Amino acid sequence: MTVRVLLADDHPVVRAGIRAMLEKALDIQIVGEATEGAEVRRLTAELYPQVLLLDLRMPGPPAEETVAWVRTRYPETAVLVLTAHDMNAYLARMVAAGAVGFVAKEEAPERIVEAVRRVARGEVLFSGEQLARARHWQEEVGARWESLTEREREVLGLIATGHSNKQIAEALAISENTVETHVGNLLGKLAVSSRTEAMAWVWRHRLPGDLDFPGANPPGENGGFP
């Protein structure tokens, strides 16, 4: 049986390399290629691939939204996430969204090909270690992050990049007293006792893509949290 694969990656060179690798397998057929999230959805609906090989970081909707969309509307399509970012935050999000595997791009080509074959057969490739990492991250980090309001997240992002209360007030067009209230609230929700600990919490857990707003762009890929 030929495995029909939709390949989604926004980097032409990377996509060409993956395509060449998969095309060597006689039982795998690349039925389409996508370079951003909306195109992934359109081609999934048009082509009904057995496997969506999805790059974790690409333009358009976040990967977890794309995974959830595909799994809800086309449950016969297995979503295998290919990533260069083996971070617990990403892993937890992909598990929760319904992906069936989380594979590093640096894996040997034959292992990626075999992963495609396995998920096409209905296997789930998350290891016990990966599931434990995802569960621990969600319990210790994700739940606390999700408990913050949007404004508290903005304040936390600015704290993490070294802004004072006065600078935060100016950046968000609010009073310093309001900033102090938000700081006190978010410290309690994160279970830390100081701004320094809050800053360390953000950088230790490296919350990807969640702090992309003016004034909160620490060094990293694409100018945001890697």
Short mmCIF file of C-alpha atoms in Angstrom, two decimals:
data_model
loop_
_atom_site.label_atom_id
_atom_site.label_comp_id
_atom_site.label_asym_id
_atom_site.label_seq_id
_atom_site.Cartn_x
_atom_site.Cartn_y
_atom_site.Cartn_z
CA MET A 1 0.00 0.00 0.00
CA THR A 2 1.32 3.42 -0.94
CA VAL A 3 1.35 5.99 1.87
CA ARG A 4 0.04 9.37 0.72
CA VAL A 5 1.94 12.19 2.41
CA LEU A 6 1.32 15.93 2.55
CA LEU A 7 4.62 17.70 3.29
CA ALA A 8 4.41 21.05 5.09
CA ASP A 9 7.54 23.15 5.62
CA ASP A 10 8.16 26.81 4.76
CA HIS A 11 11.90 26.42 4.03
CA PRO A 12 12.44 25.41 0.37
CA VAL A 13 15.80 23.74 0.96
CA VAL A 14 14.56 21.76 3.96
CA ARG A 15 11.39 20.79 2.13
CA ALA A 16 13.37 19.63 -0.90
CA GLY A 17 15.63 17.54 1.31
CA ILE A 18 12.72 15.85 3.06
CA ARG A 19 10.97 15.27 -0.26
CA ALA A 20 14.08 13.67 -1.78
CA MET A 21 14.45 11.45 1.28
CA LEU A 22 10.84 10.26 1.16
CA GLU A 23 10.79 9.77 -2.59
CA LYS A 24 13.47 7.09 -2.26
CA ALA A 25 10.88 4.94 -0.50
CA LEU A 26 8.79 3.18 -3.14
CA ASP A 27 5.82 2.87 -0.79
CA ILE A 28 5.57 6.62 -0.05
CA GLN A 29 4.02 9.21 -2.36
CA ILE A 30 4.25 12.99 -1.81
CA VAL A 31 0.81 14.16 -2.90
CA GLY A 32 1.27 17.83 -2.04
CA GLU A 33 3.46 20.46 -0.41
CA ALA A 34 2.45 23.40 1.76
CA THR A 35 4.44 26.39 2.96
CA GLU A 36 2.05 27.89 5.53
CA GLY A 37 -0.79 26.91 7.83
CA ALA A 38 -3.77 27.97 5.73
CA GLU A 39 -2.38 26.06 2.76
CA VAL A 40 -2.00 22.98 4.97
CA ARG A 41 -5.72 23.08 5.73
CA ARG A 42 -6.72 23.62 2.11
CA LEU A 43 -4.54 20.79 0.79
CA THR A 44 -5.60 18.41 3.55
CA ALA A 45 -9.21 18.98 2.54
CA GLU A 46 -8.40 18.52 -1.16
CA LEU A 47 -5.95 15.62 -1.05
CA TYR A 48 -6.97 13.50 1.96
CA PRO A 49 -3.40 12.45 2.82
CA GLN A 50 -2.82 9.51 5.14
CA VAL A 51 0.04 11.39 6.80
CA LEU A 52 0.59 15.12 7.29
CA LEU A 53 4.30 15.69 7.90
CA LEU A 54 4.11 19.09 9.58
CA ASP A 55 6.92 21.50 10.38
CA LEU A 56 6.51 22.87 13.89
CA ARG A 57 7.37 26.47 13.00
CA MET A 58 5.86 27.92 9.86
CA PRO A 59 3.77 30.99 8.88
CA GLY A 60 0.07 31.06 9.60
CA PRO A 61 -1.86 29.59 12.52
CA PRO A 62 0.18 28.00 15.33
CA ALA A 63 1.03 24.36 14.73
CA GLU A 64 -1.20 23.16 17.57
CA GLU A 65 -4.20 24.85 15.96
CA THR A 66 -3.42 23.23 12.62
CA VAL A 67 -3.03 19.83 14.27
CA ALA A 68 -6.31 20.17 16.14
CA TRP A 69 -8.11 21.35 12.98
CA VAL A 70 -6.88 18.39 10.96
CA ARG A 71 -7.59 15.85 13.70
CA THR A 72 -11.14 17.17 14.19
CA ARG A 73 -12.13 17.32 10.52
CA TYR A 74 -9.95 14.61 8.98
CA PRO A 75 -9.25 12.05 11.73
CA GLU A 76 -8.01 9.55 9.13
CA THR A 77 -5.00 11.86 8.55
CA ALA A 78 -2.19 11.18 11.02
CA VAL A 79 -0.21 14.31 11.91
CA LEU A 80 3.50 13.68 12.43
CA VAL A 81 5.33 16.79 13.62
CA LEU A 82 8.88 17.29 12.38
CA THR A 83 10.85 19.74 14.49
CA ALA A 84 14.21 21.31 15.19
CA HIS A 85 12.88 22.53 18.56
CA ASP A 86 12.71 19.64 21.01
CA MET A 87 11.31 21.73 23.84
CA ASN A 88 8.87 20.52 26.45
CA ALA A 89 6.48 23.37 25.72
CA TYR A 90 6.16 22.41 22.06
CA LEU A 91 5.97 18.73 22.89
CA ALA A 92 3.14 19.27 25.38
CA ARG A 93 1.17 21.33 22.89
CA MET A 94 1.48 18.73 20.14
CA VAL A 95 0.39 15.91 22.46
CA ALA A 96 -2.62 17.92 23.60
CA ALA A 97 -3.57 18.90 20.04
CA GLY A 98 -3.66 15.32 18.81
CA ALA A 99 -0.45 14.77 16.88
CA VAL A 100 0.72 11.15 16.74
CA GLY A 101 4.44 11.79 16.89
CA PHE A 102 7.11 14.43 17.46
CA VAL A 103 10.26 13.69 15.46
CA ALA A 104 13.52 15.66 15.38
CA LYS A 105 14.68 16.80 11.95
CA GLU A 106 18.19 15.59 12.71
CA GLU A 107 17.01 11.99 12.97
CA ALA A 108 18.54 9.59 10.45
CA PRO A 109 16.56 9.61 7.16
CA GLU A 110 15.62 5.96 7.50
CA ARG A 111 14.09 6.62 10.93
CA ILE A 112 11.93 9.45 9.56
CA VAL A 113 10.79 7.24 6.68
CA GLU A 114 9.94 4.46 9.12
CA ALA A 115 8.08 6.95 11.33
CA VAL A 116 5.90 7.90 8.35
CA ARG A 117 5.15 4.24 7.67
CA ARG A 118 4.31 3.53 11.31
CA VAL A 119 1.88 6.41 11.78
CA ALA A 120 0.21 5.47 8.48
CA ARG A 121 -0.43 2.06 10.07
CA GLY A 122 -2.14 3.74 12.98
CA GLU A 123 0.70 3.75 15.51
CA VAL A 124 1.31 6.56 17.98
CA LEU A 125 5.00 7.34 18.26
CA PHE A 126 5.20 9.34 21.47
CA SER A 127 7.49 7.51 23.87
CA GLY A 128 6.79 7.15 27.56
CA GLU A 129 9.57 9.63 28.23
CA GLN A 130 8.03 12.19 25.87
CA LEU A 131 4.59 11.80 27.41
CA ALA A 132 6.05 12.20 30.90
CA ARG A 133 7.85 15.38 29.81
CA ALA A 134 4.66 16.75 28.28
CA ARG A 135 2.59 15.96 31.37
CA HIS A 136 5.15 17.49 33.72
CA TRP A 137 5.40 20.67 31.65
CA GLN A 138 1.64 21.10 31.53
CA GLU A 139 1.28 20.59 35.27
CA GLU A 140 4.22 22.74 36.33
CA VAL A 141 4.29 25.42 33.64
CA GLY A 142 1.36 25.33 31.25
CA ALA A 143 -1.34 25.47 33.90
CA ARG A 144 0.31 28.46 35.58
CA TRP A 145 0.77 30.27 32.28
CA GLU A 146 -2.84 29.66 31.31
CA SER A 147 -4.01 31.05 34.65
CA LEU A 148 -2.59 34.48 33.76
CA THR A 149 -4.79 37.09 32.13
CA GLU A 150 -3.72 38.59 28.82
CA ARG A 151 -2.59 41.75 30.60
CA GLU A 152 -0.64 39.79 33.18
CA ARG A 153 1.13 37.96 30.36
CA GLU A 154 2.06 41.30 28.80
CA VAL A 155 3.41 42.57 32.10
CA LEU A 156 5.35 39.34 32.65
CA GLY A 157 6.90 39.58 29.19
CA LEU A 158 8.09 43.10 29.92
CA ILE A 159 9.43 42.06 33.32
CA ALA A 160 11.34 39.26 31.61
CA THR A 161 13.05 41.75 29.31
CA GLY A 162 14.15 43.99 32.16
CA HIS A 163 11.51 46.74 32.13
CA SER A 164 10.82 48.69 35.30
CA ASN A 165 7.29 49.33 36.54
CA LYS A 166 7.46 52.85 35.13
CA GLN A 167 8.57 51.56 31.72
CA ILE A 168 5.85 48.91 31.77
CA ALA A 169 3.24 51.56 32.61
CA GLU A 170 4.41 53.70 29.69
CA ALA A 171 4.52 50.76 27.27
CA LEU A 172 1.01 49.59 28.15
CA ALA A 173 -0.50 53.04 28.77
CA ILE A 174 -1.58 52.19 32.32
CA SER A 175 -0.68 53.61 35.74
CA GLU A 176 2.21 52.38 37.85
CA ASN A 177 -0.26 51.40 40.58
CA THR A 178 -2.05 49.17 38.08
CA VAL A 179 1.27 47.65 37.06
CA GLU A 180 2.04 46.89 40.71
CA THR A 181 -1.33 45.17 41.05
CA HIS A 182 -0.67 43.03 37.97
CA VAL A 183 2.82 42.17 39.20
CA GLY A 184 1.50 41.06 42.58
CA ASN A 185 -1.19 38.94 40.95
CA LEU A 186 1.12 37.22 38.50
CA LEU A 187 3.75 36.50 41.16
CA GLY A 188 1.09 34.69 43.16
CA LYS A 189 -0.14 32.69 40.18
CA LEU A 190 3.38 31.65 39.22
CA ALA A 191 4.22 30.78 42.85
CA VAL A 192 7.33 32.99 42.85
CA SER A 193 8.22 35.68 45.35
CA SER A 194 9.95 38.38 43.32
CA ARG A 195 10.32 39.99 39.91
CA THR A 196 13.73 38.34 39.60
CA GLU A 197 12.19 34.92 40.18
CA ALA A 198 9.46 35.70 37.66
CA MET A 199 12.07 36.67 35.09
CA ALA A 200 13.98 33.45 35.78
CA TRP A 201 10.74 31.44 35.45
CA VAL A 202 10.06 32.85 31.99
CA TRP A 203 13.56 32.27 30.71
CA ARG A 204 13.86 28.82 32.30
CA HIS A 205 10.69 27.58 30.69
CA ARG A 206 11.06 29.58 27.45
CA LEU A 207 7.41 29.99 26.55
CA PRO A 208 7.45 29.88 22.74
CA GLY A 209 5.42 32.34 20.74
CA ASP A 210 3.36 33.51 23.70
CA LEU A 211 5.15 36.75 24.43
CA ASP A 212 5.22 38.28 20.97
CA PHE A 213 4.12 41.84 21.62
CA PRO A 214 5.87 45.26 21.53
CA GLY A 215 8.69 45.61 24.01
CA ALA A 216 9.08 41.92 24.77
CA ASN A 217 11.48 40.56 22.19
CA PRO A 218 14.45 38.87 23.84
CA PRO A 219 17.14 37.29 21.67
CA GLY A 220 16.11 34.16 19.86
CA GLU A 221 14.71 32.82 16.65
CA ASN A 222 12.65 35.42 14.76
CA GLY A 223 13.34 37.94 17.53
CA GLY A 224 11.14 36.18 20.07
CA PHE A 225 11.26 33.29 22.48
CA PRO A 226 12.80 30.31 20.67
#
